[in-house]
PDB file of C-alpha atoms in Angstrom:
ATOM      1  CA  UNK A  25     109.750  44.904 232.722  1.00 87.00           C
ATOM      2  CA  UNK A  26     110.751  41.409 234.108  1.00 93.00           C
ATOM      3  CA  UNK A  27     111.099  40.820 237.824  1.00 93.00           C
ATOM      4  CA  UNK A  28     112.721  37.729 239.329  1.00 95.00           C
ATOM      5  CA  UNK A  29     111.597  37.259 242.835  1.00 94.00           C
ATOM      6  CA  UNK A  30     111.943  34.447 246.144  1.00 94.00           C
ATOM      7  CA  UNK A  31     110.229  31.468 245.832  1.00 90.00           C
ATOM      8  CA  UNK A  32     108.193  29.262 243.878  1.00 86.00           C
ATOM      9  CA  UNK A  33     104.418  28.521 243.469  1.00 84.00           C
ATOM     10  CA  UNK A  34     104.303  28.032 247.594  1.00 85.00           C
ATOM     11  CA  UNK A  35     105.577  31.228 247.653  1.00 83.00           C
ATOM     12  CA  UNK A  36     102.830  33.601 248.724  1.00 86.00           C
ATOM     13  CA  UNK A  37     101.640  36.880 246.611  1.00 88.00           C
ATOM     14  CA  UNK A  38     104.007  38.102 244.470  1.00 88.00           C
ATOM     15  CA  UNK A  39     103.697  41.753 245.912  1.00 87.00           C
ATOM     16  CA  UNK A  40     105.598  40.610 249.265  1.00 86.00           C
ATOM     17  CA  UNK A  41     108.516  38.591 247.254  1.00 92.00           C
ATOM     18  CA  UNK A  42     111.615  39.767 247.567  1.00 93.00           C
ATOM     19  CA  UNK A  43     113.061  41.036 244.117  1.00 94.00           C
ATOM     20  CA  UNK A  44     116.250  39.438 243.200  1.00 94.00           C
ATOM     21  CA  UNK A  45     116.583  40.769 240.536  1.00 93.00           C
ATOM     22  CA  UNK A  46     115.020  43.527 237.720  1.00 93.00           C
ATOM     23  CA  UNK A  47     115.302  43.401 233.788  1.00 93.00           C
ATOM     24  CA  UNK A  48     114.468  46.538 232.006  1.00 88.00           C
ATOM     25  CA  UNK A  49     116.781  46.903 228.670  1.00 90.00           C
ATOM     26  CA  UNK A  50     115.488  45.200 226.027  1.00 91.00           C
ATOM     27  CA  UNK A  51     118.255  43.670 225.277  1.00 93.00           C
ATOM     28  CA  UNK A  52     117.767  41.586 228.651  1.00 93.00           C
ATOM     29  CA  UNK A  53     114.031  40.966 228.542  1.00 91.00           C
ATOM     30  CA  UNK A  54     114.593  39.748 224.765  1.00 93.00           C
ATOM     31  CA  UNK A  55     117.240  36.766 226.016  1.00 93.00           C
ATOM     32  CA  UNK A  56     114.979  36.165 229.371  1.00 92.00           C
ATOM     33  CA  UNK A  57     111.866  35.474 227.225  1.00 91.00           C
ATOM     34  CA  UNK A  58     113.900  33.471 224.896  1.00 92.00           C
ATOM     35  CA  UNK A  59     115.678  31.351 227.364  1.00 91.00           C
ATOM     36  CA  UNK A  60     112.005  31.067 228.761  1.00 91.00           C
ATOM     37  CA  UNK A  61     110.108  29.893 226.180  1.00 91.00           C
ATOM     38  CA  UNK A  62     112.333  28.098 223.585  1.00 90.00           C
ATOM     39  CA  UNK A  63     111.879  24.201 223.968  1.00 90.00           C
ATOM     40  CA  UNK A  64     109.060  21.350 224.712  1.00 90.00           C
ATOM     41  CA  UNK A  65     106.412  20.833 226.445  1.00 91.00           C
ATOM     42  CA  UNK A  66     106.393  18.099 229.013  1.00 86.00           C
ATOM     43  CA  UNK A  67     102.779  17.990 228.967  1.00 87.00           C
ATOM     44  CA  UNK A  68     103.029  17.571 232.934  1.00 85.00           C
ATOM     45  CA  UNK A  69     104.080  19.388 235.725  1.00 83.00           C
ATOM     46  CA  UNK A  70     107.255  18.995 238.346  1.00 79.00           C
ATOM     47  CA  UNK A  71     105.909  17.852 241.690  1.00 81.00           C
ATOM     48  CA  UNK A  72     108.199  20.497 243.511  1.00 83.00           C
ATOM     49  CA  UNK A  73     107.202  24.028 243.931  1.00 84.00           C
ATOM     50  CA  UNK A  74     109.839  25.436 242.194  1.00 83.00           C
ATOM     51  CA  UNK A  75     111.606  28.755 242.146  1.00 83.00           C
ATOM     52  CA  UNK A  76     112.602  31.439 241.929  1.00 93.00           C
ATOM     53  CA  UNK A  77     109.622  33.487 240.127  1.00 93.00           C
ATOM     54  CA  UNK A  78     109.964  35.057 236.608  1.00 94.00           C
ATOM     55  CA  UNK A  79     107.225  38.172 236.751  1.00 94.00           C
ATOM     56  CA  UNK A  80     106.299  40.047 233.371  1.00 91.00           C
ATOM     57  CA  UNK A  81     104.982  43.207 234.448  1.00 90.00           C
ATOM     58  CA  UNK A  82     103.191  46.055 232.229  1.00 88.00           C
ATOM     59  CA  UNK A  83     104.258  49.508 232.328  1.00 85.00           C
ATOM     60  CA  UNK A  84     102.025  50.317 234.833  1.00 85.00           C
ATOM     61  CA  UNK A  85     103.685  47.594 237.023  1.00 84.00           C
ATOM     62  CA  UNK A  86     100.801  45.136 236.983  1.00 89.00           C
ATOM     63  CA  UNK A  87     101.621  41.512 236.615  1.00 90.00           C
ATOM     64  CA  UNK A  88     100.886  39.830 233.068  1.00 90.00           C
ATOM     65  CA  UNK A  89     102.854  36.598 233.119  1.00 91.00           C
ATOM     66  CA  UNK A  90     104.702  34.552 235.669  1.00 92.00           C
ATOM     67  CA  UNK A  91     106.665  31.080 235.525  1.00 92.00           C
ATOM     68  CA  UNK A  92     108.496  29.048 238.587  1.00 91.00           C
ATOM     69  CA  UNK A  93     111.705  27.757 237.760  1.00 91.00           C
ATOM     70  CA  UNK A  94     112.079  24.322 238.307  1.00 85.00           C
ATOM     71  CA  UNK A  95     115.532  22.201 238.997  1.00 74.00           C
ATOM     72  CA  UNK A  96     117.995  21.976 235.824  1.00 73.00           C
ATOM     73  CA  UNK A  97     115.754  23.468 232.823  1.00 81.00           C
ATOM     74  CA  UNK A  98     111.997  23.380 233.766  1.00 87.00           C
ATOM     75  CA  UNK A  99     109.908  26.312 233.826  1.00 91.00           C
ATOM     76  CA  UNK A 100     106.149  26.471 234.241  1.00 90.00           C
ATOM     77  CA  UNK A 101     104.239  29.292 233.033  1.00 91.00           C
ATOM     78  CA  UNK A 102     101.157  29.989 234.926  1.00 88.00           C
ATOM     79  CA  UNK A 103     101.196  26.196 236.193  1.00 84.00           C
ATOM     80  CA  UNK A 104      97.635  26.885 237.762  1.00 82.00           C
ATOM     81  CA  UNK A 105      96.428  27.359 234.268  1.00 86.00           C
ATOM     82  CA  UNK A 106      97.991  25.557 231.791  1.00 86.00           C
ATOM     83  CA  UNK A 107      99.859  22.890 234.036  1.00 85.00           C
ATOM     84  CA  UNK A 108     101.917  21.892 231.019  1.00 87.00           C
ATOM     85  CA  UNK A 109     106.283  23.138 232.032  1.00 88.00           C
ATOM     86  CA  UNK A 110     108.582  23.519 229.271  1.00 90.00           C
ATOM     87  CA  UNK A 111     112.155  21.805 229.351  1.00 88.00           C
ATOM     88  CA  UNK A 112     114.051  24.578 228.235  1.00 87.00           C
ATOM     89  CA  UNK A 113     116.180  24.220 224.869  1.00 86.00           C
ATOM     90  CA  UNK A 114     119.552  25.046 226.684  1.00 86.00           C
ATOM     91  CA  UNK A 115     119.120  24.149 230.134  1.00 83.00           C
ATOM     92  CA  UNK A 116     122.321  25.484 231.375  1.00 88.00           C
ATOM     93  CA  UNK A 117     121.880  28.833 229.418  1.00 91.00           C
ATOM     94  CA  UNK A 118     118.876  30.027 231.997  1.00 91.00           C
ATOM     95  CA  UNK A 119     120.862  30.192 235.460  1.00 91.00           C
ATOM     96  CA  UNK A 120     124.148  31.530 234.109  1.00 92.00           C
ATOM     97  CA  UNK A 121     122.198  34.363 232.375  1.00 92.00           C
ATOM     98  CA  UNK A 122     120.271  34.908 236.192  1.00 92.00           C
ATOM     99  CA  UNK A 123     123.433  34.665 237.763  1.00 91.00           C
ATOM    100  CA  UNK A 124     124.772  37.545 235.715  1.00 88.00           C
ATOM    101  CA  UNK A 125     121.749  39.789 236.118  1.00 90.00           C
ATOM    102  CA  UNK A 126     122.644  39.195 240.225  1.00 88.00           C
ATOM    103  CA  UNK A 127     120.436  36.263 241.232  1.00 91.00           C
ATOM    104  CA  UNK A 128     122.319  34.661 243.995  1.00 89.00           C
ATOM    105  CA  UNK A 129     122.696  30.376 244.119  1.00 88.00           C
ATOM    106  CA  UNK A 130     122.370  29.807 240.292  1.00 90.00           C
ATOM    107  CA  UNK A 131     125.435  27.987 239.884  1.00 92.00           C
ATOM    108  CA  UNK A 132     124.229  25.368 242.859  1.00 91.00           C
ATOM    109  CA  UNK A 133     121.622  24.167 240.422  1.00 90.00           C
ATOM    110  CA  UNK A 134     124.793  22.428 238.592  1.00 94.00           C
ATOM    111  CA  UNK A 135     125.554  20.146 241.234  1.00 94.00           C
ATOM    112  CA  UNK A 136     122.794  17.110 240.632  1.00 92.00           C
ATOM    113  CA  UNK A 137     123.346  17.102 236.760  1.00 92.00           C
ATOM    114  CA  UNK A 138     126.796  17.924 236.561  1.00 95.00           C
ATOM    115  CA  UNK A 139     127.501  14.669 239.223  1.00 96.00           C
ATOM    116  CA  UNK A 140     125.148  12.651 236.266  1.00 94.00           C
ATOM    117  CA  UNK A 141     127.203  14.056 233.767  1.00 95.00           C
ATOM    118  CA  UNK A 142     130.828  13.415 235.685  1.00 96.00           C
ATOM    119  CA  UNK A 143     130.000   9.920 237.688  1.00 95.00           C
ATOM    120  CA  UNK A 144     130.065  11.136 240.768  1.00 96.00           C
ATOM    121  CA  UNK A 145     127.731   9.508 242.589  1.00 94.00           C
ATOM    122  CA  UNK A 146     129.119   7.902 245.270  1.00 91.00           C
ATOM    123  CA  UNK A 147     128.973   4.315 245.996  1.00 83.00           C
ATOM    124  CA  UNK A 148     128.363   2.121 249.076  1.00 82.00           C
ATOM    125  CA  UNK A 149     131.612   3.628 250.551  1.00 86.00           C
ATOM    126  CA  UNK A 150     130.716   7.240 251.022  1.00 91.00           C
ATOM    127  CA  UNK A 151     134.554   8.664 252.268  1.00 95.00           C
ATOM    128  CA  UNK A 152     138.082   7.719 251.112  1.00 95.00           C
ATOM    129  CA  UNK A 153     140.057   5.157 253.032  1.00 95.00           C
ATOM    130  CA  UNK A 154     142.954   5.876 255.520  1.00 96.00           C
ATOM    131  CA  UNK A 155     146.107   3.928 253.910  1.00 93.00           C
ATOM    132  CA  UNK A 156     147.391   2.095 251.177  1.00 90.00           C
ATOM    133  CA  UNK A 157     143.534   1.563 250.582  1.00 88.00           C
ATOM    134  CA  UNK A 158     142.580   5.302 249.588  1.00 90.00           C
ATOM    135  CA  UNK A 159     145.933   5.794 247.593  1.00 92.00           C
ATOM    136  CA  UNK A 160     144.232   4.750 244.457  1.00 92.00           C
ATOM    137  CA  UNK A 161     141.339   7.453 245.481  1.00 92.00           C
ATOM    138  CA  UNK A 162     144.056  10.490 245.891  1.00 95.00           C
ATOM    139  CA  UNK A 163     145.682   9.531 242.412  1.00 94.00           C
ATOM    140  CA  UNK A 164     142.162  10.043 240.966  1.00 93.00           C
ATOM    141  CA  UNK A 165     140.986  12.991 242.660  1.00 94.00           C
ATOM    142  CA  UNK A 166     144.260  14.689 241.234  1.00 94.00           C
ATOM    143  CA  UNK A 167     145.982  15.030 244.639  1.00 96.00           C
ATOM    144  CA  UNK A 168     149.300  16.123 243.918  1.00 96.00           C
ATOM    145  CA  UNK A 169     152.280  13.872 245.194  1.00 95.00           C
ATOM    146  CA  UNK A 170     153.509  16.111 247.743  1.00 96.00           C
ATOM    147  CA  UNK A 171     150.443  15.754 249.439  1.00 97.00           C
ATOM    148  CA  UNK A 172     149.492  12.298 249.766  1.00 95.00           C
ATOM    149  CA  UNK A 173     152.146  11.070 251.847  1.00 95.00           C
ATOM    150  CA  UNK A 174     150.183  13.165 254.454  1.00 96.00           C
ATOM    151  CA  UNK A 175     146.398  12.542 253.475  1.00 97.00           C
ATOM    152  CA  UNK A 176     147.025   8.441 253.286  1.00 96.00           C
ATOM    153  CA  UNK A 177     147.519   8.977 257.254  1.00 96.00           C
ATOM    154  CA  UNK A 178     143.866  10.214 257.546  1.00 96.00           C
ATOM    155  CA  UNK A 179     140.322   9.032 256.168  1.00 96.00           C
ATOM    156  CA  UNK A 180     138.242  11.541 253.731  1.00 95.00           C
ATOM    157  CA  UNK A 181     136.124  12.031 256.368  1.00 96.00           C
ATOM    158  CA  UNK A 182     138.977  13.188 258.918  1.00 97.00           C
ATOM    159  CA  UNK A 183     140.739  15.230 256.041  1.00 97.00           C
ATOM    160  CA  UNK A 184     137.900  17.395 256.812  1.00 96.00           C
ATOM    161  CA  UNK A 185     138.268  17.880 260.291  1.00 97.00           C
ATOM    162  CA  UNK A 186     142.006  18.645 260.425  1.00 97.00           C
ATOM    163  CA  UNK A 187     143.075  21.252 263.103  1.00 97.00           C
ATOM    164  CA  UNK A 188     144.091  24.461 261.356  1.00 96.00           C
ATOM    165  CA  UNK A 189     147.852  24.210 262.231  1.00 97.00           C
ATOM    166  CA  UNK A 190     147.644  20.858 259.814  1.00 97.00           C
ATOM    167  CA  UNK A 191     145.668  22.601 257.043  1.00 97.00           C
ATOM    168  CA  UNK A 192     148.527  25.623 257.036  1.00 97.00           C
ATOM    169  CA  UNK A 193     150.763  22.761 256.757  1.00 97.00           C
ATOM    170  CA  UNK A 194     149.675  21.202 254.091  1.00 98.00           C
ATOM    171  CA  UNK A 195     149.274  24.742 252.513  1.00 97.00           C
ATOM    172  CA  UNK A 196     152.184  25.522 252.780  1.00 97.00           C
ATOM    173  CA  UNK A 197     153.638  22.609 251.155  1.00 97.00           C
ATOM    174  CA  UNK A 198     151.637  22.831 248.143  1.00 98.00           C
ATOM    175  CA  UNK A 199     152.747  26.229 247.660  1.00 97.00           C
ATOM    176  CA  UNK A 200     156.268  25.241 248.035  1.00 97.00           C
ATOM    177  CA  UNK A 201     155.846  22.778 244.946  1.00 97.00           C
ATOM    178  CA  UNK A 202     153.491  24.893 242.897  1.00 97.00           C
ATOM    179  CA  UNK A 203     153.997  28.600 244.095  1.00 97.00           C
ATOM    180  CA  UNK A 204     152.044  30.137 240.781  1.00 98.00           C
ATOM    181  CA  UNK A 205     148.525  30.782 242.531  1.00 98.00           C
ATOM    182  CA  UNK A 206     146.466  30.314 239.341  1.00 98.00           C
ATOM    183  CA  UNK A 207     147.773  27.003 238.921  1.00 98.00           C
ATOM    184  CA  UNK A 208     147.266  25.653 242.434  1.00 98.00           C
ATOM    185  CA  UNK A 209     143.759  27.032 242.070  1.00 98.00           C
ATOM    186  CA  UNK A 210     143.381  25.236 238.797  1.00 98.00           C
ATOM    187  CA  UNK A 211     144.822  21.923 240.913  1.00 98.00           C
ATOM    188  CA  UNK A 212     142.474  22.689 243.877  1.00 98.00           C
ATOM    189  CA  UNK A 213     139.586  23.068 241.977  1.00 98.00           C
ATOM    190  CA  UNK A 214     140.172  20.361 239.876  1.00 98.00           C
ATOM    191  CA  UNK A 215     140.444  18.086 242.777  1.00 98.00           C
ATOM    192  CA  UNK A 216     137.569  19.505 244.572  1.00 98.00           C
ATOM    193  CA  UNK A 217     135.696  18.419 241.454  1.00 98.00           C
ATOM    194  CA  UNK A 218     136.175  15.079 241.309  1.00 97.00           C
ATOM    195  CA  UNK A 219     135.032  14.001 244.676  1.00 97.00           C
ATOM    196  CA  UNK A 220     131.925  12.077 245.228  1.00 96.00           C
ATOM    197  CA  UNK A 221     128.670  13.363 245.860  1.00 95.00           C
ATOM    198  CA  UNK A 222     127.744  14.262 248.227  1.00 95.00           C
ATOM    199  CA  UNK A 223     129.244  13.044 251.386  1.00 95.00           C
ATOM    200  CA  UNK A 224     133.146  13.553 250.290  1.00 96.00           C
ATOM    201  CA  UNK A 225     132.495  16.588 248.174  1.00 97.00           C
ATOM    202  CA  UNK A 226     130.740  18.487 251.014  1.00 96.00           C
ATOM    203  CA  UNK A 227     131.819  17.021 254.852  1.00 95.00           C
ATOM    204  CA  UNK A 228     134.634  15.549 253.784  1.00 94.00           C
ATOM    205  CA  UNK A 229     137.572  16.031 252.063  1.00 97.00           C
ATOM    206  CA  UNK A 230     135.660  18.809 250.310  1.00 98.00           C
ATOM    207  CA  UNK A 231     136.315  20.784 253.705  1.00 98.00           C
ATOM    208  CA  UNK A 232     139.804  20.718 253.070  1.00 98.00           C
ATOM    209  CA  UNK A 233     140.252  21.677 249.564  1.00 98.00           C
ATOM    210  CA  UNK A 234     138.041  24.270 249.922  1.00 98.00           C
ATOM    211  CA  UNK A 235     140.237  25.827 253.124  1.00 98.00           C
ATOM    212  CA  UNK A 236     143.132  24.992 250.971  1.00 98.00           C
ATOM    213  CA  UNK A 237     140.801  27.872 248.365  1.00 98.00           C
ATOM    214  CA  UNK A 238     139.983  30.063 250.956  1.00 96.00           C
ATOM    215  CA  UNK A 239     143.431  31.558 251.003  1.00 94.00           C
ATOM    216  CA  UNK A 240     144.001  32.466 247.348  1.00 97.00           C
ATOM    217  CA  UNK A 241     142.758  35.655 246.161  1.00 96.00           C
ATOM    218  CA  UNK A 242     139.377  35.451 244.068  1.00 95.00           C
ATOM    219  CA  UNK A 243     140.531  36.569 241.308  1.00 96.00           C
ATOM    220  CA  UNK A 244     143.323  33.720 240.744  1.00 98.00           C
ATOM    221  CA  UNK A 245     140.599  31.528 241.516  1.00 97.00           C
ATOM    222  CA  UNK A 246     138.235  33.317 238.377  1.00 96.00           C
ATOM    223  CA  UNK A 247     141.400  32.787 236.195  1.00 97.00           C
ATOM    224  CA  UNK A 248     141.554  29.092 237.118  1.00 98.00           C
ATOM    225  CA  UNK A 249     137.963  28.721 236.216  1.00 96.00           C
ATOM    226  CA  UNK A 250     138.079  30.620 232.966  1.00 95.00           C
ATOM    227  CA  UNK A 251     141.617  29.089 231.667  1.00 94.00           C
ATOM    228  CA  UNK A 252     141.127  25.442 232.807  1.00 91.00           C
ATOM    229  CA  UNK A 253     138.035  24.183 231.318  1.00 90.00           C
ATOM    230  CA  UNK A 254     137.143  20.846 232.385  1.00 95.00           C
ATOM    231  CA  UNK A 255     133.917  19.165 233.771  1.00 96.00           C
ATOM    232  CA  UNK A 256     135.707  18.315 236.871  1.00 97.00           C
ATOM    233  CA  UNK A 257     137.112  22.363 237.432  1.00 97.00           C
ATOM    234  CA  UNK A 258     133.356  23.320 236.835  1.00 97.00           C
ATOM    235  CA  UNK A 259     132.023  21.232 239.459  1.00 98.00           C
ATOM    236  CA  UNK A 260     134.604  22.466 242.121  1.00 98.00           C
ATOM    237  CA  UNK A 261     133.290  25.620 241.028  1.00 97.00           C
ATOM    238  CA  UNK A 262     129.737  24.812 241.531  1.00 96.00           C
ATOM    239  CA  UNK A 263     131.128  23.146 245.191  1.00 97.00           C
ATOM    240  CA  UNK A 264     133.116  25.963 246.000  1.00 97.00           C
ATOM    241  CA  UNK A 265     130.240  28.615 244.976  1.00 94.00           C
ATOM    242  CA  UNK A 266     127.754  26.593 247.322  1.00 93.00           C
ATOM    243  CA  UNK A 267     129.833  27.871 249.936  1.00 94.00           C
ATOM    244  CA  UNK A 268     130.832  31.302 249.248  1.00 91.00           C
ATOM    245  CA  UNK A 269     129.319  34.389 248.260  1.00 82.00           C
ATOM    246  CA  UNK A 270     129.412  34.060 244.311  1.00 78.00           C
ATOM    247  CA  UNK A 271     128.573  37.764 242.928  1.00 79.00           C
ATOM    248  CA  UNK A 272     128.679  36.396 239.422  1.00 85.00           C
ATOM    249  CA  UNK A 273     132.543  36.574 238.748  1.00 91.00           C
ATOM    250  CA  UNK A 274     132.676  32.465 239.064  1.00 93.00           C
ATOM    251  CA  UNK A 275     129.375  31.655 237.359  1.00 92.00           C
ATOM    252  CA  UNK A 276     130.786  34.060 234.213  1.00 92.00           C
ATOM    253  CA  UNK A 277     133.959  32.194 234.488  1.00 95.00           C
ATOM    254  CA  UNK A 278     132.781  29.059 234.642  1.00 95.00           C
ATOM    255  CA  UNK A 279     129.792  29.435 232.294  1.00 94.00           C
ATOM    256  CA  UNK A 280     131.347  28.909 228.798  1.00 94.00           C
ATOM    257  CA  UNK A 281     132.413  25.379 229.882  1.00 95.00           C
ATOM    258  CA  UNK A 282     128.941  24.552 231.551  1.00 94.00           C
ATOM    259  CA  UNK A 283     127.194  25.520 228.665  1.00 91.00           C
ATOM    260  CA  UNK A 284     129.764  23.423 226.891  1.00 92.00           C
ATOM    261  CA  UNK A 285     129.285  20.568 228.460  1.00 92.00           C
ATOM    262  CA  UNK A 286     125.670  20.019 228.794  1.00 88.00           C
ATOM    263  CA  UNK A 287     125.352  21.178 224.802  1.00 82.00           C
ATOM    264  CA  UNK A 288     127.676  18.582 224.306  1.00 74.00           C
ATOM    265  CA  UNK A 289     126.041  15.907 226.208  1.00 66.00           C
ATOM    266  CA  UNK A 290     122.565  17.326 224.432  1.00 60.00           C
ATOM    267  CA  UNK A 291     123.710  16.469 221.378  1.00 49.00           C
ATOM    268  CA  UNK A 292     124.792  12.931 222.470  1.00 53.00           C
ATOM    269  CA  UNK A 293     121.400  12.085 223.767  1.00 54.00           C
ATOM    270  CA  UNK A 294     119.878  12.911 220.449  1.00 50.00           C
ATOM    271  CA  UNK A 295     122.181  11.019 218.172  1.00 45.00           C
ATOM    272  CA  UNK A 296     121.126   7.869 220.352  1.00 46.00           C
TER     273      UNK A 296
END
């Protein structure tokens, strides 16, 4: 049996852990223990503690094996012993395949690569402009045009602290213009995605898209994720899961395209 529990190598005896998470077909175990051990050796350790805990357990449910997960594809098995972590072969593969087995916040461990990936770093300017200034922003970010005659009155930074009488507003003319609630989630998401990180994307205008979100039913939004697949939909994803509770309807629709996308850049880095 394998065991995912809380926490990393700071994280106390394994007995107390909270488990997240239990894998007892052998189906399961088989892709864990693949996932786990296909890829190279670093022939160092990450300086973080890592986590959450992969625990191979014998039938008798004593502990044989464990390995700390560490950021985007690193996983050390029995650091103490071998100090040596393994950058997994598929990276993305790993927390798509936890989130499915139930292991809550998988899909946050996107954000840092996926802004390397997109360019989404932001710059010395950390929100959007008020004016004819941050126009040129809202035509990138995907804004649609009925919108922006609005948000070019406010910063990115205000756009996040509209009153709720101005965010049913500007609901309500969205849905005017694009009543199909699949698409607007496609548009919301999309735009949620391509805002800098991590200032806009989170405190900022990120506030309102993801109110804008909030009122569409999850399952339009799982459609959007699953029919529209872009890097910049996946990260709104990964933004909108790092605010909601994600039972592992978004990371299954969004996981075909992340796995996409980092195979894809994979294969880039090697042919350099």
């Amino acid at each position: 049996m394998v065991q995912i529990v809380e926490g990393g190598e700071d994280g106390g005896p394994l007995p107390g852990r909270t488990v997240l998470a239990e894998l007892r077909d052998s189906a399961s175990v088989d892709a864990a223990r693949t996932l786990t051990t296909t890829g190279r050796f670093t022939h160092d350790v990450c300086r973080c503690h890592g986590g959450p805990t992969v625990v191979l357990r014998d039938v008798a449910g004593q502990v044989l094996a464990c390995a700390s997960l560490h950021g985007h594809g690193s996983v050390s098995w029995e650091r103490s012993r071998f100090r040596n972590d393994l950058v997994m072969a598929e990276p993305a593969a790993l927390p798509l395949f936890l989130a499915g087995q139930g292991v809550p916040d998988q899909l946050t461990t996107f954000l840092a690569p996926l802004a390397d990936l997109l360019d989404l770093h932001e710059g010395h300017e950390q929100f959007r402009p008020a004016g004819e200034a941050g126009e040129r922003r809202l035509t990138d970010h995907g804004v649609p045009d009925v919108l922006r005659p609005v948000l070019t009155t406010v910063t990115g930074r205000q756009a996040g602290d509209l009153s709720a009488e101005q965010v049913d507003g500007i609901r309500r003319m969205l849905a005017a213009t694009t009543p199909a609630p699949v698409e607007r989630a496609a548009i919301l998401l999309s735009w949620l995605g391509r805002l800098s990180i991590p200032a806009e994307a989170l405190w900022g205008e990120g506030v309102l898209v993801r109110q804008l979100l909030a009122d569409l039913h999850r399952s339009d939004v799982v459609r959007a994720a699953s029919g529209t697949q872009t890097g910049h939909v996946a990260m709104g994803v990964v933004n909108l899961a790092m605010h909601t509770v994600d039972d592992g309807t978004l990371a299954k629709a969004v996981g075909p395209t992340l796995r996409r996308l980092f195979l894809s850049a994979s294969v880039a880095d090697g042919a350099r």
